XYZ file of C-alpha atoms in Angstrom:
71
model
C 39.138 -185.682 -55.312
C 41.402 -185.164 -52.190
C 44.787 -183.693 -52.577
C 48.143 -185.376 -51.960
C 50.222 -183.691 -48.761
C 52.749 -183.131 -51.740
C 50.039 -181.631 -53.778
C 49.047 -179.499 -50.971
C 52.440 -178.327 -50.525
C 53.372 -177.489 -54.240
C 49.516 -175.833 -54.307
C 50.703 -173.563 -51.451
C 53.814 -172.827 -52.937
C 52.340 -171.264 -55.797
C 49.787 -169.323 -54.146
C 52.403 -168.044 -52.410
C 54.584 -167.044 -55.399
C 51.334 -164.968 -56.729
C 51.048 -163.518 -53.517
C 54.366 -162.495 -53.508
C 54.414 -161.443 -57.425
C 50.392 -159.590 -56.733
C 51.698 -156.256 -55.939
C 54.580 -155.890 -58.869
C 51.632 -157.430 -61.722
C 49.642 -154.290 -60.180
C 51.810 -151.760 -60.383
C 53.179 -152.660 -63.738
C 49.572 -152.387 -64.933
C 49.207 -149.364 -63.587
C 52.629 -147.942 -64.772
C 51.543 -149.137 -68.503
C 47.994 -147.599 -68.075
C 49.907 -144.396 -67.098
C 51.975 -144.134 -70.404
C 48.977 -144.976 -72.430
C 47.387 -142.246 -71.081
C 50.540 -139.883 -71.915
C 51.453 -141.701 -75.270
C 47.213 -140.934 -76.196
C 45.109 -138.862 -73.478
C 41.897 -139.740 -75.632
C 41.080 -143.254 -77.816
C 39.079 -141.716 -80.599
C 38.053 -145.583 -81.058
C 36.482 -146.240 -78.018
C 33.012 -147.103 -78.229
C 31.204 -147.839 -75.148
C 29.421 -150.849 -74.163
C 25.927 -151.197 -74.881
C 23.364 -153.056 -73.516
C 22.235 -156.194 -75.172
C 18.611 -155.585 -74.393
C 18.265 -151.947 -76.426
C 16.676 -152.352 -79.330
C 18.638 -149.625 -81.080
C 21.695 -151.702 -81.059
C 22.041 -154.273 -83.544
C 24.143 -156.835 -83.170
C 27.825 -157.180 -84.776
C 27.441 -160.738 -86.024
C 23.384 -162.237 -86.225
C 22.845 -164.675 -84.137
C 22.763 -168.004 -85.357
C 19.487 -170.334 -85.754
C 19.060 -173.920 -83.988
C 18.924 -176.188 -86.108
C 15.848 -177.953 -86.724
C 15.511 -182.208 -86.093
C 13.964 -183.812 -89.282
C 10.349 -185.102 -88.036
């Protein structure tokens, strides 16, 4: 599907409006990771991620089975 000039135009627009808004989305995150650290230096509810392949994990929900076609 080939874009309109006018498309092209309004697409490059917007990129450039995330270029331009890029750098204040980034430091707000990092301003709001900052407090968070402050407001609780440690999450007591973390739990890291583990691998799906360990069989010492179970999973949270069980997996569900295919169904099976009547023969």
């Amino acid at each position: 599907m080939y874009l309109t000039p006018e498309q092209r135009r309004r697409r490059q627009r917007f990129e450039q409006l995330i270029g331009l808004a890029a750098p204040l989305l980034d430091a707000l995150l990092w301003v709001g990771e900052k407090i968070s650290r402050l407001a609780e230096p440690e999450d007591v509810e973390y739990y890291p991620p583990q691998p799906l392949d360990d069989p010492k994990v179970t999973p949270l929900r069980p997996r569900r089975r295919a169904r099976q076609s009547p023969a």
